[in-house]
Amino acid sequence: MKISLKWLQQYVELTVAPEDLAHRLTMAGFEIEDIEYQGSVYDKFVVGEVLEVNKHPKADRLTVCKVNTGTEVVQIVCGAPNVAVGQRVPVGLSGAVIPHNQHDPEGKPFALSHVKLRGVDSFGMICSAHELGLGDDKDGIMVFDAHAKVGAPLAQYLGKDDIIFEVGITPNRPDAMSHFGIAREVAALLDVKANLPKFQLKESDVSVQQHAKILIEDTENCPRYSGRVMFNVNVADSPKWLQNYLLAIGLRPVNNVVDITNYVLMELGHPLHAFDYDTLAGKTIVVKRAKQGEKFTTLDHKERTLTGDTLMICDGERSIGVAGVMGGENTEITHATKNVLLESAYFNPASIRRTSKYLGISTDASQRFERGANPNVTTFALDRATALLQELCGAKVLKGTIDVYPVPVKPKRVPLRIGRTNRVLGTSLTKDDITTLLNKIELTSIPSTNSPSRDEVMIEAPTFRVDIEREIDVIEEVARVYGYDNIQTDARANLSFYEHPPKKDFSDEIRDWLIGRGCKEVVANSMCDIETAAVTSKDFVEVANPISKDMAALRTSTIPGMLNIVRNNIFHGSKDIRLFEIGRIYFKTNSQAHKNSDSFVPGYYEENRLAIAFSGLSNPRHWNEQPRQTTLFDLKGELEAFFCKLFLDNYKFIPYSTDNSLTDSGLVIHLSGKESGYVGKIRPEIMKRYEIEQDVFVAEISIPNLEIARECERTYRPLPKYPSALRDVAIVIDEEISVETLTMAIRESGGPLLKQIELFDIYRGNQIAAGKKSCAISLEFNSEEQTLAQEQIDTIVTSILNHLQVTLNASLRT
Amino acid sequence: MHEAIETLKRSALAELSTSGDLQALEHFRISYLARKGQIAELFDKLKDAPPEQKPALGKALNEMRRSIESQFEEKKARLETGQKKKSIHLDLTLPGLRPWVGSKHPITQTLDEIKRIFLGMGFQVETGPEIEDDYHNFGALNFPPDHPARDMQDTFFISNDVVLRTHTSPVQIRVMETQKPPIRALIPGRVYRNEAISARSYCLFHQVEGLYVDTNVTFAELKGTLVAFAKQFYGSSLKYRFRPSFFPFTEPSAEMDITCFLCKAKGCRVCKNTGWLEILGCGMVDPNVFQSVNYDPEMYTGYAFGMGIERIAMLRYGIDDIRILFENDIRFLSQF
Ligand SMILES: [Zn+2]
């Protein structure tokens, strides 16, 4: 909230500079987020006195003036017709910035400097109201009161020299949401006293009891209701000083009655509400809950539908205000208002918050009530406002206050252990230190009757400190007043070690590998539109209150987000893509497997996925190599290399039998027999939707499955003692037979000595029959017992070839 | 026979050494190494040798042939390169054949750096779900229902009592529900806030949170740990301060500021002319939090701290718009 230092000074003497005060408040937990120097606009402007006015030698419309600025006499060329000797005028000196340039079509500000006007030196400017941003008068210079002090800073003369603090007040400190509340903190910081405003109130002889009744039906949600009635209230504009205070903290003046309630709210932090007394049926106030579905029009002229839970202020017949949130249109103060009933009540914070949330109205009043107002300040705030109404609106105040307060709230008492305080903070404060600190903020120690231990002290907190309920709340106050910076920095970490082994972060390993392989990591939004989420799973999770339609669901695949990134990069000219992401996807689930897991909320499942996208050139352009476009085998090979690096021996790539929703030609990845992802080429329809015109290959793999598949300890295998023998064969098979089938058939028939099978060439052409392909394969044989003889290898190769011939109708290419 | 092998070897090597160009070398090859050359002739004679000597002679012959072959190849290669050097100029200033260069996202880099420091202090990484229930995200963390503290974090709801977590703190609860003290957990993760997207805020960001619970953990120790972290991360010359703040799940609560390293504490736009940068929030674990996980608050105390990774990355790299972190433009990623 905004705090005006001028206003604050009414209650506490500010013995330090504003910047120092800002620092101290910040260090006490009231962060000063911004300091606004109102007067800075009028920097280098002073009140000047016109000493001489002479004709300009070369221009009839200009005059050459001598002006006393308090410290010197300067020569100023002036074009205003009304300038005259003896006037007190606003003078901008060299370096001042004129807020409004009258000669500029847009009125842009400009800085003053020493100029020559038609050959005559001019060292400043005498300004019009329009130029200063103080009004519309642009025909002549502004002329001040003859008593204006010559040389005074203009901001000071105009009363626009206030300094405004933007204070960040944490939700636990509603007591500080006012000028007096901040004054209390300032007093504690500066070791001075904060004084409540003083006022006088003259009551008439007529008792208020004869003219109004107050009845609380719901005392749980309204523990106290105080009211006063006053007659002959003259509703008009507020005086300038009051308007200036409100304007300084960003409030718009309305009329004197409303302005006074706002002023007292900002002064004492207690919300008040004024009703037009003559509109009150039965001159009665009843506090009760609304009827379910009741319609009510609030001050902002909006019709609201209420729930049976809404606490209402009613008169003898109808609702007249939503308690603690906003008054009703039907009893609003208008210029016709003559008589006023002023409310100063205390409402249950939870009730006000529910209403405020439900109606979607947050007001200065509701913000204070829902955080917790002070039930024991209602009558003081009421009297303060009433006195101002009497002073500024001529109100005739009826005698007495109607104060319904069945169960008065008493100050809270909290026992505080000195030892515990020091144990939590790491301090060594004595009982005296602690009570002295707490006394500064009105937390007093109470001599206890039931002989407390020497370690304990009973602390009583005033009722405005709604945040103090437990010992730890008091310990925090000890720390705050002592100063966090005065608590030593104990770098001796009290080391106790975990017993269970640390989790290895598998994602880090994946990331490092892929980065080494030339891929760039991306971090994408995990929210997407419903249509996108639905493409990859019907079990998508919807957001009940999304920011926009584009983010109404959680993603069920990492690929659409990746495609957006690919598209944007291509659009910006980066056409060669090697990107990856490690990120989560989200589902609703009824699966028992996930239900019993205590790491997810029942009904939901999240999984970490690895997404990779390749597109464009397979390698950077080289001066001695032909560039080649990426193919599916680049990405598949990248995965094979990675699986090899992880020593996965139980993985399989199985070509799709039917199309996947995002990709067409591609393969499903099985890890340890479990379907765990896929690699493929993005379908043309999807490419069109994302406006991508070059082939994009993607892979998505479940990281938990990957982690399970590789969960095996590595143990050393002795190196082969005897050299391996290599044998190359070219096998001709039907085009339809996959290389994988061929490899498996070789594996089946190769026996234990066959260690490696490597395809190194495929040939189709006129040297072999149509519809056939020749696969050149290198076979590696090795024995643990001996160097293999040619004849042994021949035997194995022959048996492989026989097997291939029988099972695949394969032949050896000769 | 052994002598014949030796003699042939000597004469071959002598001739090889005098073959000064590729043409002479070809003569040498035909004379010695070709199918009908002198070495092959010697092999032919092997079949007439006595059977018991055959293995030893065969071995000697093979060795001799291999030796001459390798020296021949070596010489040939030398002569060939020499010739090439004369005909083609090899420009060694040509660029190398570079592969693609990868990069780690700046958010990950920043998190890695933070992790490295805290792991060194004995913290261990823990994670939890992003779809979280109201209890773990709020209730157990001492945000009572109908309490204004809930307004501190604009929340995305999935249903009445399921939310997208607004902070990583629910993982504190999950860790304490399943483990006994001492606990030293470091909790990184993605969190969500229902705020309008702008240069300063995005609908999601990443936090890293620390939790330490043991007997006799003090506020002084919290300060010590975080100062040690800040000095390692931002440099040992920085100044710091702790100011009181409010979080429902810690008490006392604090915010830690360090001197602005962008303007050397002189005041700039980023530090709003204060010379200070807020880097993290922290505090002593509130007894109510311990009660919700059945820890005895009289026996254990603890501290928790948390920071926004994007904010730290932005300060670190001078990034002024959070959205660029999520655009993943390759021209941006290549800078890290
Ligand atoms: Zn700075």
mmCIF file of C-alpha atoms in Angstrom, chain A residues 292-466:
data_model
loop_
_atom_site.group_PDB
_atom_site.id
_atom_site.type_symbol
_atom_site.label_atom_id
_atom_site.label_comp_id
_atom_site.label_asym_id
_atom_site.label_seq_id
_atom_site.Cartn_x
_atom_site.Cartn_y
_atom_site.Cartn_z
ATOM 1 C CA GLN A 292 -30.003 -18.304 -0.941
ATOM 2 C CA GLY A 293 -30.228 -16.853 -4.442
ATOM 3 C CA GLU A 294 -31.131 -13.367 -3.219
ATOM 4 C CA LYS A 295 -30.419 -10.571 -5.707
ATOM 5 C CA PHE A 296 -28.662 -7.458 -4.487
ATOM 6 C CA THR A 297 -27.274 -4.376 -6.225
ATOM 7 C CA THR A 298 -23.989 -3.132 -4.802
ATOM 8 C CA LEU A 299 -22.590 0.423 -4.839
ATOM 9 C CA ASP A 300 -20.913 -0.231 -8.172
ATOM 10 C CA HIS A 301 -24.398 -0.646 -9.700
ATOM 11 C CA LYS A 302 -23.915 -4.336 -10.407
ATOM 12 C CA GLU A 303 -26.576 -6.856 -9.493
ATOM 13 C CA ARG A 304 -25.182 -9.765 -7.494
ATOM 14 C CA THR A 305 -26.674 -13.141 -6.661
ATOM 15 C CA LEU A 306 -25.983 -14.110 -3.064
ATOM 16 C CA THR A 307 -25.611 -17.440 -1.320
ATOM 17 C CA GLY A 308 -27.144 -18.349 2.025
ATOM 18 C CA ASP A 309 -23.634 -18.022 3.437
ATOM 19 C CA THR A 310 -23.234 -14.313 2.608
ATOM 20 C CA LEU A 311 -23.280 -12.059 5.667
ATOM 21 C CA MET A 312 -25.484 -9.027 4.990
ATOM 22 C CA ILE A 313 -26.258 -5.719 6.598
ATOM 23 C CA CYS A 314 -30.022 -5.171 6.448
ATOM 24 C CA ASP A 315 -32.466 -2.550 7.560
ATOM 25 C CA GLY A 316 -35.949 -3.293 8.837
ATOM 26 C CA GLU A 317 -37.038 -4.710 5.481
ATOM 27 C CA ARG A 318 -34.229 -5.483 3.062
ATOM 28 C CA SER A 319 -30.538 -5.929 2.488
ATOM 29 C CA ILE A 320 -28.540 -2.706 2.378
ATOM 30 C CA GLY A 321 -24.932 -3.910 2.211
ATOM 31 C CA VAL A 322 -22.685 -6.915 1.790
ATOM 32 C CA ALA A 323 -21.018 -6.979 5.201
ATOM 33 C CA GLY A 324 -17.392 -5.918 5.125
ATOM 34 C CA VAL A 325 -17.201 -5.986 1.344
ATOM 35 C CA MET A 326 -19.365 -3.325 -0.295
ATOM 36 C CA GLY A 327 -22.427 -1.248 0.519
ATOM 37 C CA GLY A 328 -25.680 -1.241 -1.410
ATOM 38 C CA GLU A 329 -26.900 1.155 -4.032
ATOM 39 C CA ASN A 330 -30.192 1.579 -2.161
ATOM 40 C CA THR A 331 -28.640 3.366 0.809
ATOM 41 C CA GLU A 332 -25.708 5.101 -0.891
ATOM 42 C CA ILE A 333 -24.590 8.583 0.184
ATOM 43 C CA THR A 334 -25.616 11.092 -2.507
ATOM 44 C CA HIS A 335 -25.544 14.858 -2.738
ATOM 45 C CA ALA A 336 -29.134 14.773 -1.522
ATOM 46 C CA THR A 337 -28.197 12.936 1.680
ATOM 47 C CA LYS A 338 -29.012 14.890 4.844
ATOM 48 C CA ASN A 339 -28.622 12.345 7.637
ATOM 49 C CA VAL A 340 -26.099 9.567 8.067
ATOM 50 C CA LEU A 341 -25.755 6.325 9.978
ATOM 51 C CA LEU A 342 -22.087 5.415 10.289
ATOM 52 C CA GLU A 343 -21.091 1.768 10.700
ATOM 53 C CA SER A 344 -17.921 0.545 12.397
ATOM 54 C CA ALA A 345 -18.056 -3.212 12.794
ATOM 55 C CA TYR A 346 -15.870 -6.253 13.147
ATOM 56 C CA PHE A 347 -16.501 -9.303 10.952
ATOM 57 C CA ASN A 348 -15.157 -12.837 10.941
ATOM 58 C CA PRO A 349 -12.202 -12.963 8.503
ATOM 59 C CA ALA A 350 -13.106 -16.336 6.924
ATOM 60 C CA SER A 351 -16.689 -15.244 6.252
ATOM 61 C CA ILE A 352 -15.584 -12.037 4.532
ATOM 62 C CA ARG A 353 -13.007 -13.904 2.471
ATOM 63 C CA ARG A 354 -15.557 -16.460 1.270
ATOM 64 C CA THR A 355 -17.945 -13.699 0.238
ATOM 65 C CA SER A 356 -15.248 -11.633 -1.411
ATOM 66 C CA LYS A 357 -14.018 -14.678 -3.367
ATOM 67 C CA TYR A 358 -17.510 -15.759 -4.287
ATOM 68 C CA LEU A 359 -18.606 -12.327 -5.514
ATOM 69 C CA GLY A 360 -15.224 -11.576 -7.054
ATOM 70 C CA ILE A 361 -15.058 -8.226 -5.245
ATOM 71 C CA SER A 362 -11.927 -7.174 -3.425
ATOM 72 C CA THR A 363 -12.136 -3.783 -1.706
ATOM 73 C CA ASP A 364 -9.931 -1.894 0.714
ATOM 74 C CA ALA A 365 -12.447 -2.919 3.377
ATOM 75 C CA SER A 366 -12.660 -6.614 2.475
ATOM 76 C CA GLN A 367 -8.865 -6.894 2.273
ATOM 77 C CA ARG A 368 -8.561 -5.709 5.861
ATOM 78 C CA PHE A 369 -11.451 -7.713 7.269
ATOM 79 C CA GLU A 370 -10.355 -10.953 5.623
ATOM 80 C CA ARG A 371 -6.836 -10.606 6.987
ATOM 81 C CA GLY A 372 -8.185 -9.647 10.420
ATOM 82 C CA ALA A 373 -9.265 -6.251 11.719
ATOM 83 C CA ASN A 374 -9.056 -5.157 15.354
ATOM 84 C CA PRO A 375 -12.404 -5.714 17.146
ATOM 85 C CA ASN A 376 -11.415 -3.268 19.870
ATOM 86 C CA VAL A 377 -10.857 -0.231 17.669
ATOM 87 C CA THR A 378 -14.397 0.078 16.231
ATOM 88 C CA THR A 379 -15.604 2.836 18.550
ATOM 89 C CA PHE A 380 -12.385 4.847 18.344
ATOM 90 C CA ALA A 381 -12.496 4.768 14.534
ATOM 91 C CA LEU A 382 -16.182 5.647 14.657
ATOM 92 C CA ASP A 383 -15.567 8.643 16.906
ATOM 93 C CA ARG A 384 -12.636 9.812 14.797
ATOM 94 C CA ALA A 385 -14.722 9.764 11.631
ATOM 95 C CA THR A 386 -17.701 11.344 13.377
ATOM 96 C CA ALA A 387 -15.541 14.192 14.633
ATOM 97 C CA LEU A 388 -14.345 14.828 11.087
ATOM 98 C CA LEU A 389 -17.919 14.741 9.792
ATOM 99 C CA GLN A 390 -18.816 17.301 12.408
ATOM 100 C CA GLU A 391 -15.836 19.468 11.513
ATOM 101 C CA LEU A 392 -16.052 19.245 7.722
ATOM 102 C CA CYS A 393 -19.747 18.616 7.038
ATOM 103 C CA GLY A 394 -21.352 20.420 9.937
ATOM 104 C CA ALA A 395 -22.992 17.234 11.165
ATOM 105 C CA LYS A 396 -25.130 17.315 14.289
ATOM 106 C CA VAL A 397 -24.080 14.182 16.167
ATOM 107 C CA LEU A 398 -26.626 12.298 18.264
ATOM 108 C CA LYS A 399 -25.612 11.449 21.769
ATOM 109 C CA GLY A 400 -23.956 8.132 22.330
ATOM 110 C CA THR A 401 -22.909 5.110 20.325
ATOM 111 C CA ILE A 402 -24.918 1.970 19.742
ATOM 112 C CA ASP A 403 -22.312 -0.699 20.411
ATOM 113 C CA VAL A 404 -23.390 -4.323 20.159
ATOM 114 C CA TYR A 405 -20.462 -6.418 21.421
ATOM 115 C CA PRO A 406 -21.784 -9.447 23.296
ATOM 116 C CA VAL A 407 -18.449 -11.195 23.906
ATOM 117 C CA PRO A 408 -15.538 -8.760 24.046
ATOM 118 C CA VAL A 409 -12.294 -10.066 22.572
ATOM 119 C CA LYS A 410 -9.441 -10.023 25.093
ATOM 120 C CA PRO A 411 -5.754 -9.680 24.315
ATOM 121 C CA LYS A 412 -4.087 -13.038 23.712
ATOM 122 C CA ARG A 413 -1.569 -14.471 26.132
ATOM 123 C CA VAL A 414 1.219 -16.691 24.896
ATOM 124 C CA PRO A 415 3.856 -18.364 27.081
ATOM 125 C CA LEU A 416 7.368 -17.912 25.743
ATOM 126 C CA ARG A 417 10.371 -20.044 26.723
ATOM 127 C CA ILE A 418 13.665 -18.194 26.674
ATOM 128 C CA GLY A 419 15.651 -21.392 26.029
ATOM 129 C CA ARG A 420 13.431 -22.397 23.152
ATOM 130 C CA THR A 421 13.742 -18.930 21.615
ATOM 131 C CA ASN A 422 17.531 -19.153 21.650
ATOM 132 C CA ARG A 423 17.454 -22.737 20.387
ATOM 133 C CA VAL A 424 15.383 -21.830 17.354
ATOM 134 C CA LEU A 425 17.270 -18.659 16.522
ATOM 135 C CA GLY A 426 20.789 -19.678 17.465
ATOM 136 C CA THR A 427 21.069 -16.637 19.755
ATOM 137 C CA SER A 428 21.954 -16.223 23.425
ATOM 138 C CA LEU A 429 19.469 -13.586 24.524
ATOM 139 C CA THR A 430 18.506 -13.181 28.184
ATOM 140 C CA LYS A 431 14.989 -12.893 29.525
ATOM 141 C CA ASP A 432 15.531 -9.156 29.965
ATOM 142 C CA ASP A 433 16.810 -8.731 26.419
ATOM 143 C CA ILE A 434 13.744 -10.476 25.114
ATOM 144 C CA THR A 435 11.133 -8.607 27.129
ATOM 145 C CA THR A 436 12.784 -5.304 26.268
ATOM 146 C CA LEU A 437 12.683 -6.133 22.569
ATOM 147 C CA LEU A 438 9.057 -7.222 22.725
ATOM 148 C CA ASN A 439 8.018 -4.149 24.710
ATOM 149 C CA LYS A 440 9.002 -1.939 21.787
ATOM 150 C CA ILE A 441 6.176 -3.416 19.740
ATOM 151 C CA GLU A 442 3.652 -3.457 22.593
ATOM 152 C CA LEU A 443 4.054 -7.142 23.389
ATOM 153 C CA THR A 444 4.107 -6.967 27.162
ATOM 154 C CA SER A 445 5.212 -9.528 29.706
ATOM 155 C CA ILE A 446 2.614 -10.373 32.306
ATOM 156 C CA PRO A 447 3.642 -11.388 35.815
ATOM 157 C CA SER A 448 2.215 -14.869 35.983
ATOM 158 C CA THR A 449 0.373 -16.163 39.014
ATOM 159 C CA ASN A 450 1.061 -19.869 38.646
ATOM 160 C CA SER A 451 4.801 -19.596 39.378
ATOM 161 C CA PRO A 452 6.336 -20.110 35.959
ATOM 162 C CA SER A 453 9.819 -21.482 35.603
ATOM 163 C CA ARG A 454 12.589 -18.946 35.310
ATOM 164 C CA ASP A 455 12.873 -19.878 31.666
ATOM 165 C CA GLU A 456 9.318 -18.868 30.860
ATOM 166 C CA VAL A 457 7.593 -15.532 30.416
ATOM 167 C CA MET A 458 3.909 -14.833 29.686
ATOM 168 C CA ILE A 459 3.486 -12.454 26.752
ATOM 169 C CA GLU A 460 0.336 -10.497 26.086
ATOM 170 C CA ALA A 461 -0.318 -9.325 22.526
ATOM 171 C CA PRO A 462 -2.686 -6.457 21.716
ATOM 172 C CA THR A 463 -5.768 -7.446 19.749
ATOM 173 C CA PHE A 464 -4.568 -5.740 16.579
ATOM 174 C CA ARG A 465 -1.762 -8.324 16.341
ATOM 175 C CA VAL A 466 -3.926 -11.052 14.835
#
